[in-house]
Tab-separated table of C-alpha atoms in Angstrom:
chain	number	residue	atom	x	y	z
A	22	MET	CA	69.068	-77.139	19.569
A	23	LEU	CA	71.479	-75.123	17.456
A	24	SER	CA	74.893	-74.287	18.821
A	25	GLN	CA	75.888	-70.652	19.348
A	26	LYS	CA	78.489	-71.090	16.623
A	27	THR	CA	75.827	-72.181	14.126
A	28	ILE	CA	73.523	-69.326	15.139
A	29	HIS	CA	76.361	-66.820	14.729
A	30	ILE	CA	77.230	-68.145	11.268
A	31	ILE	CA	73.590	-68.107	10.105
A	32	LYS	CA	73.128	-64.528	11.291
A	33	SER	CA	76.329	-63.511	9.494
A	34	THR	CA	74.683	-64.566	6.194
A	35	VAL	CA	71.723	-62.172	6.610
A	36	PRO	CA	73.290	-59.365	4.480
A	37	ALA	CA	74.067	-61.830	1.681
A	38	LEU	CA	70.519	-63.207	1.789
A	39	GLU	CA	69.097	-59.695	1.679
A	40	LYS	CA	71.141	-58.971	-1.450
A	41	HIS	CA	71.021	-62.343	-3.232
A	42	GLY	CA	67.932	-64.033	-1.749
A	43	THR	CA	65.782	-63.946	-4.865
A	44	ASP	CA	68.684	-65.110	-7.057
A	45	ILE	CA	69.143	-68.056	-4.709
A	46	THR	CA	65.474	-69.019	-4.759
A	47	LYS	CA	65.216	-68.652	-8.542
A	48	ARG	CA	68.127	-71.047	-8.902
A	49	PHE	CA	66.589	-73.279	-6.234
A	50	TYR	CA	63.388	-73.774	-8.225
A	51	GLN	CA	65.321	-74.368	-11.458
A	52	LEU	CA	67.328	-77.100	-9.775
A	53	LEU	CA	64.306	-78.531	-7.956
A	54	PHE	CA	62.129	-78.970	-11.025
A	55	THR	CA	65.005	-80.249	-13.156
A	56	GLY	CA	65.903	-82.903	-10.619
A	57	HIS	CA	62.381	-83.646	-9.428
A	58	PRO	CA	59.855	-82.776	-12.151
A	59	GLU	CA	57.168	-84.709	-10.267
A	60	LEU	CA	56.982	-81.764	-7.842
A	61	LEU	CA	55.516	-79.677	-10.656
A	62	ASN	CA	52.283	-81.456	-9.687
A	63	VAL	CA	52.329	-79.564	-6.371
A	64	PHE	CA	53.527	-76.031	-7.156
A	65	ASN	CA	51.488	-73.215	-8.696
A	66	HIS	CA	53.079	-72.693	-12.121
A	67	ALA	CA	51.589	-69.206	-12.500
A	68	ASN	CA	53.241	-68.023	-9.290
A	69	GLN	CA	56.510	-69.486	-10.564
A	70	SER	CA	56.326	-67.692	-13.912
A	71	GLN	CA	55.483	-64.361	-12.242
A	72	GLY	CA	58.270	-64.692	-9.652
A	73	ARG	CA	55.872	-64.556	-6.697
A	74	GLN	CA	56.867	-67.942	-5.269
A	75	GLN	CA	60.594	-67.140	-5.535
A	76	THR	CA	60.108	-63.862	-3.693
A	77	ALA	CA	57.986	-65.490	-0.983
A	78	LEU	CA	60.595	-68.192	-0.390
A	79	ALA	CA	63.413	-65.635	-0.320
A	80	ASN	CA	61.500	-63.676	2.334
A	81	ALA	CA	60.943	-66.840	4.362
A	82	VAL	CA	64.629	-67.822	4.249
A	83	TYR	CA	65.646	-64.282	5.178
A	84	ALA	CA	63.221	-64.258	8.124
A	85	ALA	CA	64.500	-67.641	9.313
A	86	ALA	CA	68.077	-66.352	9.268
A	87	GLN	CA	67.132	-63.173	11.145
A	88	HIS	CA	65.292	-65.088	13.865
A	89	ILE	CA	67.369	-68.261	14.000
A	90	ASP	CA	68.077	-67.675	17.695
A	91	LYS	CA	64.361	-67.356	18.533
A	92	LEU	CA	62.457	-69.483	16.046
A	93	GLU	CA	59.417	-69.445	18.315
A	94	SER	CA	58.836	-65.850	17.163
A	95	ILE	CA	58.047	-67.028	13.637
A	96	LEU	CA	55.724	-69.875	14.676
A	97	PRO	CA	52.601	-67.965	13.505
A	98	VAL	CA	54.143	-67.771	10.023
A	99	VAL	CA	55.142	-71.443	10.249
A	100	ARG	CA	51.544	-72.399	11.003
A	101	GLN	CA	50.239	-70.260	8.135
A	102	ILE	CA	52.603	-71.941	5.676
A	103	ALA	CA	51.922	-75.362	7.217
A	104	HIS	CA	48.204	-74.942	6.497
A	105	LYS	CA	49.047	-74.433	2.825
A	106	HIS	CA	51.487	-77.353	2.809
A	107	ARG	CA	48.887	-79.685	4.310
A	108	SER	CA	46.257	-78.590	1.810
A	109	LEU	CA	48.698	-79.169	-1.071
A	110	GLY	CA	49.847	-82.593	0.125
A	111	VAL	CA	53.423	-81.692	1.122
A	112	ARG	CA	54.933	-84.674	2.976
A	113	PRO	CA	57.991	-85.290	5.233
A	114	GLU	CA	59.865	-86.986	2.377
A	115	HIS	CA	59.827	-83.730	0.428
A	116	TYR	CA	61.893	-81.848	3.010
A	117	PRO	CA	65.283	-83.562	2.439
A	118	ILE	CA	64.896	-82.892	-1.302
A	119	VAL	CA	64.197	-79.223	-0.648
A	120	GLY	CA	67.093	-78.944	1.827
A	121	GLN	CA	69.674	-80.461	-0.502
A	122	THR	CA	68.496	-78.301	-3.387
A	123	LEU	CA	68.520	-75.114	-1.301
A	124	LEU	CA	72.099	-75.742	-0.179
A	125	GLN	CA	73.156	-76.339	-3.766
A	126	ALA	CA	71.503	-73.078	-4.862
A	127	ILE	CA	73.219	-71.148	-2.053
A	128	LYS	CA	76.567	-72.616	-3.060
A	129	GLU	CA	76.110	-71.815	-6.747
A	130	VAL	CA	74.886	-68.235	-6.253
A	131	LEU	CA	77.261	-67.176	-3.475
A	132	GLY	CA	80.266	-69.003	-4.938
A	133	ASP	CA	83.408	-68.831	-2.801
A	134	ALA	CA	81.532	-66.818	-0.174
A	135	ALA	CA	79.577	-69.988	0.660
A	136	THR	CA	82.286	-71.623	2.771
A	137	GLU	CA	82.019	-75.133	4.166
A	138	ASP	CA	81.267	-73.663	7.586
A	139	ILE	CA	78.351	-71.655	6.147
A	140	LEU	CA	76.946	-74.608	4.207
A	141	GLN	CA	77.237	-76.867	7.238
A	142	ALA	CA	75.543	-74.285	9.451
A	143	TRP	CA	72.679	-73.904	6.987
A	144	ALA	CA	72.326	-77.676	6.677
A	145	GLU	CA	72.011	-77.908	10.463
A	146	ALA	CA	69.621	-74.965	10.688
A	147	TYR	CA	67.474	-76.273	7.837
A	148	GLY	CA	67.157	-79.604	9.604
A	149	VAL	CA	65.820	-77.893	12.723
A	150	ILE	CA	63.391	-75.703	10.754
A	151	ALA	CA	62.206	-78.661	8.640
A	152	ASN	CA	61.488	-80.695	11.762
A	153	VAL	CA	59.334	-77.868	13.100
A	154	PHE	CA	57.299	-77.838	9.879
A	155	ILE	CA	57.029	-81.627	9.769
A	156	GLY	CA	55.767	-81.737	13.360
A	157	VAL	CA	53.184	-78.992	12.870
A	158	GLU	CA	51.983	-80.485	9.584
A	159	ALA	CA	51.717	-83.997	11.083
A	160	GLU	CA	49.271	-82.626	13.651
A	161	MET	CA	47.295	-80.902	10.906
A	162	TYR	CA	47.101	-84.062	8.772
A	163	GLN	CA	45.849	-86.036	11.766
A	164	GLN	CA	43.272	-83.414	12.672
A	165	ALA	CA	42.012	-83.172	9.074
A	166	GLU	CA	41.604	-86.941	8.793
A	167	ARG	CA	40.209	-87.729	12.246
A	168	GLN	CA	37.557	-85.021	12.467
A	169	THR	CA	33.962	-85.920	11.694
A	170	GLY	CA	33.644	-86.135	7.929
A	171	GLY	CA	37.382	-85.631	7.532
A	172	TRP	CA	39.796	-87.215	5.112
A	173	ALA	CA	43.456	-87.396	4.180
A	174	ASP	CA	44.931	-86.067	0.939
A	175	PHE	CA	42.291	-85.422	-1.755
A	176	ARG	CA	38.660	-86.532	-1.937
A	177	ALA	CA	36.289	-86.682	-4.904
A	178	PHE	CA	33.489	-84.078	-4.997
A	179	ARG	CA	30.697	-83.744	-7.548
A	180	VAL	CA	29.600	-80.394	-8.984
A	181	GLU	CA	25.973	-80.185	-7.855
A	182	ARG	CA	25.335	-76.603	-8.972
A	183	LYS	CA	27.183	-74.012	-11.050
A	184	VAL	CA	25.967	-70.420	-10.688
A	185	GLN	CA	27.228	-67.370	-12.558
A	186	GLU	CA	27.541	-64.637	-9.930
A	187	SER	CA	28.893	-61.869	-12.196
A	188	SER	CA	30.528	-61.425	-15.577
A	189	VAL	CA	33.793	-62.828	-14.171
A	190	ILE	CA	32.894	-64.900	-11.069
A	191	THR	CA	31.122	-68.282	-10.944
A	192	SER	CA	30.168	-70.305	-7.869
A	193	PHE	CA	30.529	-74.076	-7.687
A	194	TYR	CA	28.480	-76.075	-5.173
A	195	LEU	CA	30.396	-79.251	-4.379
A	196	VAL	CA	29.134	-82.395	-2.612
A	197	PRO	CA	31.088	-85.561	-1.680
A	198	GLN	CA	30.885	-88.195	-4.395
A	199	ASP	CA	30.827	-90.915	-1.733
A	200	GLU	CA	27.797	-89.209	-0.106
A	201	GLU	CA	29.480	-89.514	3.298
A	202	ALA	CA	29.698	-86.777	5.944
A	203	LEU	CA	31.251	-83.412	5.150
A	204	ALA	CA	34.028	-82.030	7.368
A	205	PRO	CA	33.231	-78.759	9.158
A	206	PHE	CA	35.311	-75.648	8.607
A	207	GLU	CA	35.910	-72.255	10.141
A	208	PRO	CA	34.546	-69.236	8.229
A	209	GLY	CA	37.438	-67.794	6.237
A	210	GLN	CA	39.153	-71.116	5.465
A	211	TYR	CA	39.923	-72.476	1.990
A	212	ILE	CA	40.178	-75.786	0.171
A	213	SER	CA	42.627	-76.913	-2.496
A	214	VAL	CA	41.238	-78.075	-5.834
A	215	LYS	CA	43.343	-80.504	-7.861
A	216	VAL	CA	42.559	-80.815	-11.560
A	217	GLU	CA	43.966	-82.569	-14.592
A	218	ILE	CA	43.519	-80.280	-17.564
A	219	PRO	CA	43.461	-81.960	-20.994
A	220	GLY	CA	46.739	-81.317	-22.812
A	221	GLU	CA	48.635	-80.374	-19.646
A	222	ALA	CA	51.573	-82.549	-18.602
A	223	HIS	CA	51.076	-81.980	-14.877
A	224	THR	CA	48.183	-81.696	-12.465
A	225	HIS	CA	47.340	-78.235	-11.168
A	226	ILE	CA	46.347	-77.306	-7.619
A	227	ARG	CA	44.700	-74.030	-6.644
A	228	GLN	CA	43.328	-72.827	-3.335
A	229	TYR	CA	39.892	-71.205	-3.147
A	230	SER	CA	38.141	-69.725	-0.139
A	231	LEU	CA	34.897	-71.344	0.957
A	232	SER	CA	32.327	-68.648	0.234
A	233	ASP	CA	29.327	-69.828	2.222
A	234	ALA	CA	28.694	-70.546	5.902
A	235	PRO	CA	29.718	-73.816	7.574
A	236	GLY	CA	26.972	-76.335	8.261
A	237	ASN	CA	25.598	-76.650	4.731
A	238	PRO	CA	25.511	-80.043	2.947
A	239	TYR	CA	27.954	-78.664	0.357
A	240	TYR	CA	31.116	-76.619	-0.016
A	241	ARG	CA	30.842	-73.515	-2.173
A	242	ILE	CA	33.737	-71.831	-3.923
A	243	SER	CA	33.337	-68.675	-6.021
A	244	VAL	CA	36.019	-68.459	-8.680
A	245	LYS	CA	37.118	-65.473	-10.756
A	246	ARG	CA	38.081	-66.231	-14.338
A	247	GLU	CA	41.591	-64.810	-14.727
A	248	GLU	CA	42.009	-63.229	-18.137
A	249	ALA	CA	45.402	-62.703	-19.756
A	250	SER	CA	46.866	-59.241	-19.253
A	251	THR	CA	50.170	-57.487	-19.804
A	252	GLY	CA	52.882	-59.617	-18.222
A	253	LYS	CA	50.349	-62.086	-16.853
A	254	PRO	CA	49.033	-65.221	-18.577
A	255	ALA	CA	45.421	-66.328	-18.370
A	256	GLY	CA	44.580	-68.474	-15.356
A	257	LYS	CA	44.688	-72.095	-16.496
A	258	VAL	CA	42.666	-73.497	-13.616
A	259	SER	CA	40.131	-70.678	-13.328
A	260	ASN	CA	39.410	-70.788	-17.059
A	261	TYR	CA	39.171	-74.579	-16.985
A	262	LEU	CA	36.682	-74.415	-14.105
A	263	HIS	CA	34.583	-71.778	-15.876
A	264	GLU	CA	34.612	-73.337	-19.335
A	265	GLY	CA	35.437	-77.016	-18.920
A	266	VAL	CA	33.744	-78.127	-15.699
A	267	GLN	CA	30.021	-78.855	-15.866
A	268	LEU	CA	27.273	-80.213	-13.602
A	269	GLY	CA	28.053	-83.747	-12.473
A	270	ASP	CA	31.787	-83.447	-13.085
A	271	VAL	CA	34.196	-84.516	-10.342
A	272	LEU	CA	36.778	-82.292	-8.662
A	273	TRP	CA	39.345	-83.452	-6.103
A	274	LEU	CA	39.462	-81.421	-2.892
A	275	SER	CA	41.666	-81.292	0.177
A	276	ALA	CA	40.082	-80.817	3.604
A	277	PRO	CA	39.544	-77.172	4.652
A	278	ALA	CA	42.627	-75.302	5.883
A	279	GLY	CA	43.816	-71.817	6.751
A	280	ASP	CA	44.270	-69.551	9.756
A	281	PHE	CA	42.459	-66.464	8.427
A	282	THR	CA	39.320	-67.218	10.414
A	283	LEU	CA	36.609	-65.321	12.232
A	284	ASP	CA	37.110	-64.970	15.975
A	285	ARG	CA	33.705	-66.106	17.193
A	286	GLN	CA	34.444	-65.245	20.826
A	287	ASP	CA	34.999	-61.548	20.090
A	288	GLN	CA	31.678	-59.699	20.272
A	289	ARG	CA	32.940	-56.227	19.305
A	290	PRO	CA	31.756	-54.595	16.070
A	291	LEU	CA	33.016	-56.164	12.856
A	292	VAL	CA	34.273	-54.408	9.732
A	293	PHE	CA	34.730	-56.415	6.527
A	294	LEU	CA	36.588	-54.815	3.593
A	295	SER	CA	37.034	-56.641	0.291
A	296	GLY	CA	38.207	-56.005	-3.238
A	297	GLY	CA	37.226	-58.092	-6.269
A	298	VAL	CA	36.929	-61.804	-5.556
A	299	GLY	CA	38.530	-61.152	-2.158
A	300	LEU	CA	35.013	-60.951	-0.726
A	301	THR	CA	34.661	-64.771	-0.738
A	302	PRO	CA	36.059	-65.545	2.748
A	303	LEU	CA	34.318	-62.472	4.162
A	304	VAL	CA	30.916	-63.594	2.860
A	305	SER	CA	31.468	-66.870	4.708
A	306	MET	CA	32.213	-64.891	7.865
A	307	LEU	CA	29.193	-62.641	7.362
A	308	SER	CA	26.947	-65.672	6.850
A	309	THR	CA	28.224	-67.179	10.090
A	310	VAL	CA	27.635	-63.999	12.076
A	311	ALA	CA	24.097	-63.743	10.694
A	312	ASP	CA	23.438	-67.368	11.723
A	313	THR	CA	25.059	-67.341	15.159
A	314	HIS	CA	25.406	-63.764	16.501
A	315	PRO	CA	22.825	-61.551	14.746
A	316	GLY	CA	23.221	-58.897	17.436
A	317	ARG	CA	26.857	-58.201	16.562
A	318	PRO	CA	27.271	-54.875	14.685
A	319	VAL	CA	28.705	-55.341	11.175
A	320	THR	CA	29.921	-52.985	8.461
A	321	PHE	CA	30.546	-54.618	5.068
A	322	ILE	CA	32.488	-52.638	2.435
A	323	HIS	CA	33.246	-53.997	-1.014
A	324	ALA	CA	35.194	-52.508	-3.935
A	325	ALA	CA	34.505	-53.655	-7.495
A	326	GLN	CA	34.784	-52.253	-10.994
A	327	ASN	CA	31.007	-51.994	-11.469
A	328	SER	CA	27.754	-53.909	-11.056
A	329	GLY	CA	28.712	-56.260	-13.871
A	330	THR	CA	31.733	-57.615	-12.002
A	331	HIS	CA	30.182	-57.334	-8.520
A	332	ALA	CA	29.455	-60.846	-7.247
A	333	LEU	CA	27.299	-62.031	-4.317
A	334	LYS	CA	25.796	-58.573	-3.841
A	335	GLN	CA	22.263	-59.837	-3.248
A	336	GLN	CA	23.417	-62.436	-0.723
A	337	VAL	CA	25.412	-59.862	1.252
A	338	GLU	CA	22.427	-57.490	1.374
A	339	GLU	CA	20.096	-60.309	2.476
A	340	LEU	CA	22.510	-61.392	5.205
A	341	ALA	CA	22.869	-57.797	6.400
A	342	GLY	CA	19.086	-57.681	6.661
A	343	CYS	CA	19.227	-60.600	9.112
A	344	LEU	CA	21.450	-58.625	11.475
A	345	GLU	CA	20.170	-56.217	14.111
A	346	LYS	CA	22.716	-53.543	13.227
A	347	ALA	CA	24.473	-53.745	9.866
A	348	SER	CA	25.381	-51.536	6.927
A	349	VAL	CA	26.741	-52.342	3.485
A	350	HIS	CA	28.691	-49.993	1.211
A	351	TRP	CA	29.793	-50.444	-2.392
A	352	CYS	CA	32.693	-48.630	-4.078
A	353	TYR	CA	32.919	-48.790	-7.906
A	354	ASN	CA	35.940	-47.439	-9.762
A	355	GLN	CA	34.491	-47.999	-13.269
A	356	PRO	CA	30.712	-47.642	-12.872
A	357	THR	CA	28.538	-47.967	-15.931
A	358	GLU	CA	26.080	-45.253	-16.954
A	359	GLN	CA	23.282	-47.487	-15.683
A	360	ASP	CA	25.083	-47.815	-12.342
A	361	ARG	CA	25.180	-44.036	-12.091
A	362	GLU	CA	21.557	-43.600	-13.086
A	363	GLN	CA	20.316	-46.201	-10.605
A	364	GLN	CA	22.774	-45.124	-7.875
A	365	VAL	CA	23.653	-48.710	-6.996
A	366	TYR	CA	26.919	-47.788	-5.295
A	367	ASP	CA	28.005	-45.454	-2.486
A	368	LYS	CA	31.326	-44.142	-3.782
A	369	GLU	CA	32.914	-43.772	-7.188
A	370	GLY	CA	36.654	-44.229	-7.446
A	371	TYR	CA	38.790	-45.838	-4.787
A	372	ILE	CA	38.402	-46.392	-1.065
A	373	ASP	CA	40.190	-43.744	0.982
A	374	LEU	CA	40.594	-43.042	4.679
A	375	ALA	CA	38.300	-40.022	4.745
A	376	TRP	CA	35.435	-42.105	3.325
A	377	LEU	CA	36.182	-45.017	5.659
A	378	LYS	CA	35.846	-42.708	8.642
A	379	GLN	CA	32.434	-41.636	7.335
A	380	VAL	CA	30.962	-45.133	6.870
A	381	VAL	CA	32.676	-47.088	9.678
A	382	PRO	CA	30.986	-46.174	12.995
A	383	THR	CA	34.030	-46.829	15.175
A	384	ARG	CA	37.641	-47.877	14.963
A	385	GLU	CA	37.084	-49.892	18.162
A	386	ALA	CA	36.302	-52.951	16.076
A	387	SER	CA	37.789	-56.069	14.517
A	388	PHE	CA	38.806	-55.418	10.899
A	389	TYR	CA	39.023	-58.230	8.329
A	390	PHE	CA	40.083	-57.571	4.747
A	391	CYS	CA	41.043	-59.475	1.622
A	392	GLY	CA	41.662	-58.610	-2.009
A	393	PRO	CA	44.432	-57.861	-4.485
A	394	VAL	CA	47.735	-56.779	-2.971
A	395	PRO	CA	47.444	-53.051	-3.890
A	396	PHE	CA	43.993	-52.995	-2.277
A	397	MET	CA	45.283	-54.637	0.893
A	398	LYS	CA	48.298	-52.330	1.113
A	399	ALA	CA	45.976	-49.356	0.878
A	400	VAL	CA	43.533	-50.658	3.491
A	401	ASN	CA	46.333	-51.637	5.865
A	402	SER	CA	47.877	-48.185	5.480
A	403	PHE	CA	44.543	-46.462	6.141
A	404	LEU	CA	43.821	-48.511	9.265
A	405	SER	CA	47.307	-47.937	10.641
A	406	GLU	CA	47.042	-44.192	9.989
A	407	TRP	CA	43.654	-44.203	11.726
A	408	GLY	CA	45.252	-45.744	14.793
A	409	VAL	CA	43.655	-49.182	14.644
A	410	PRO	CA	45.815	-51.555	16.739
A	411	ALA	CA	47.671	-54.241	14.785
A	412	ALA	CA	45.953	-56.911	16.913
A	413	ASP	CA	42.589	-55.815	15.467
A	414	ILE	CA	43.732	-56.031	11.830
A	415	HIS	CA	43.275	-59.411	10.107
A	416	TYR	CA	43.957	-60.175	6.455
A	417	GLU	CA	44.779	-62.943	4.000
A	418	PHE	CA	46.920	-63.043	0.888
A	419	PHE	CA	45.701	-64.968	-2.136
A	420	GLY	CA	48.799	-66.850	-3.320
A	421	PRO	CA	52.294	-66.577	-1.784
A	422	SER	CA	52.397	-64.259	1.219
A	423	GLY	CA	54.002	-60.882	0.779
A	424	SER	CA	54.319	-57.576	2.565
A	425	LEU	CA	51.663	-54.920	3.125
A	426	ASP	CA	54.249	-52.163	3.471
A	427	ALA	CA	52.595	-49.375	1.485
A	428	ALA	CA	56.018	-48.138	0.407
A	429	GLU	CA	56.501	-51.298	-1.619
A	430	GLY	CA	53.661	-50.671	-4.028
A	431	ASP	CA	50.784	-48.544	-5.203
A	432	ALA	CA	48.718	-47.519	-2.194
A	433	ARG	CA	45.462	-47.018	-4.083
A	434	ALA	CA	42.601	-49.337	-3.121
A	435	GLU	CA	42.467	-50.992	-6.529
A	436	THR	CA	39.835	-53.593	-7.340
A	437	ALA	CA	41.584	-56.017	-9.656
A	438	ALA	CA	40.915	-59.556	-8.453
A	439	PRO	CA	43.598	-61.566	-6.666
A	440	GLN	CA	45.212	-64.631	-8.208
A	441	ARG	CA	44.353	-67.985	-6.742
């Protein structure tokens, strides 16, 4: 337990963290990778270069300081992060390294304002927070290993099939190389893929949603090839998977993880909304509903550029046909002339609230959505404006978690694919 003095000191640093948080975390990662370059094998380098990881960590530190007197209130966030840590292979021995480096970064950035009392209070608070993470993650490691077909760390999988789903998305069907049992998963969960790319000094780990229903003799991931764009490098792992990985090749996978999962007990209508490759976890959920609760009403809405980039369309339509009451709707913001002639989509442009109200039968439903951040900000804003309760709104970020406050970014329902 933290003393009242420590809690008071930590809370007094909230304004400084709000102002200097990102500077602290930028310095933290510089120090961390200089002193411990082996950790570059764990972190997503693309998120580092784009500043996403620094911002996510700054938000997490700020939230911890705000709620230091009631840490139980941030346990849902702790569990979400712990899922990612377990899937990446973060271990208890990493936490002291992180704590020492974070304190050093705070001291360097805040200078004289970082008094001994403040540094001591943060050291104490970090120890408490780290122990919470270590405890939660220990349970997750045990569960992942002890379940039927489970394993610890990473396991070798063979590429059994490779299917091009669109001009930018390819599916990989993966089976255990040891031909032993396959661990179950909840629809919506992801796995981590660890690869060694020729010419790269460090291994790379990326997380990809499982895009088919549980119960199959394989795991399927559907990966978007990330092209280089202004201010954003090409995706090293996605391009390597598309161009370098062939049938029979081996990929190393962690056991399934993640808390963005379908509530199978809830029998109310379902609404799935996706943008770009964000449809992958939702297709897994749709497949599960079709297999287990075909009487549950479902509305599936997907935004893409056009038919050329639209992946898994046929599977979604076939699954909808297995349901007693289902509708599917496609929104294209850059339809081709052929798309227009054949009328293969429902709406041109971007998703908006007026259109949602037309195609979604009721707001008394469970809403699940995933896609690029601008898309998710727009959808979240629309659902809130419509009066959908927060408890009925479920979403997942691809990459470091951020905020869906529409004021923080473009509120259009864009269809660019998320980075994983």
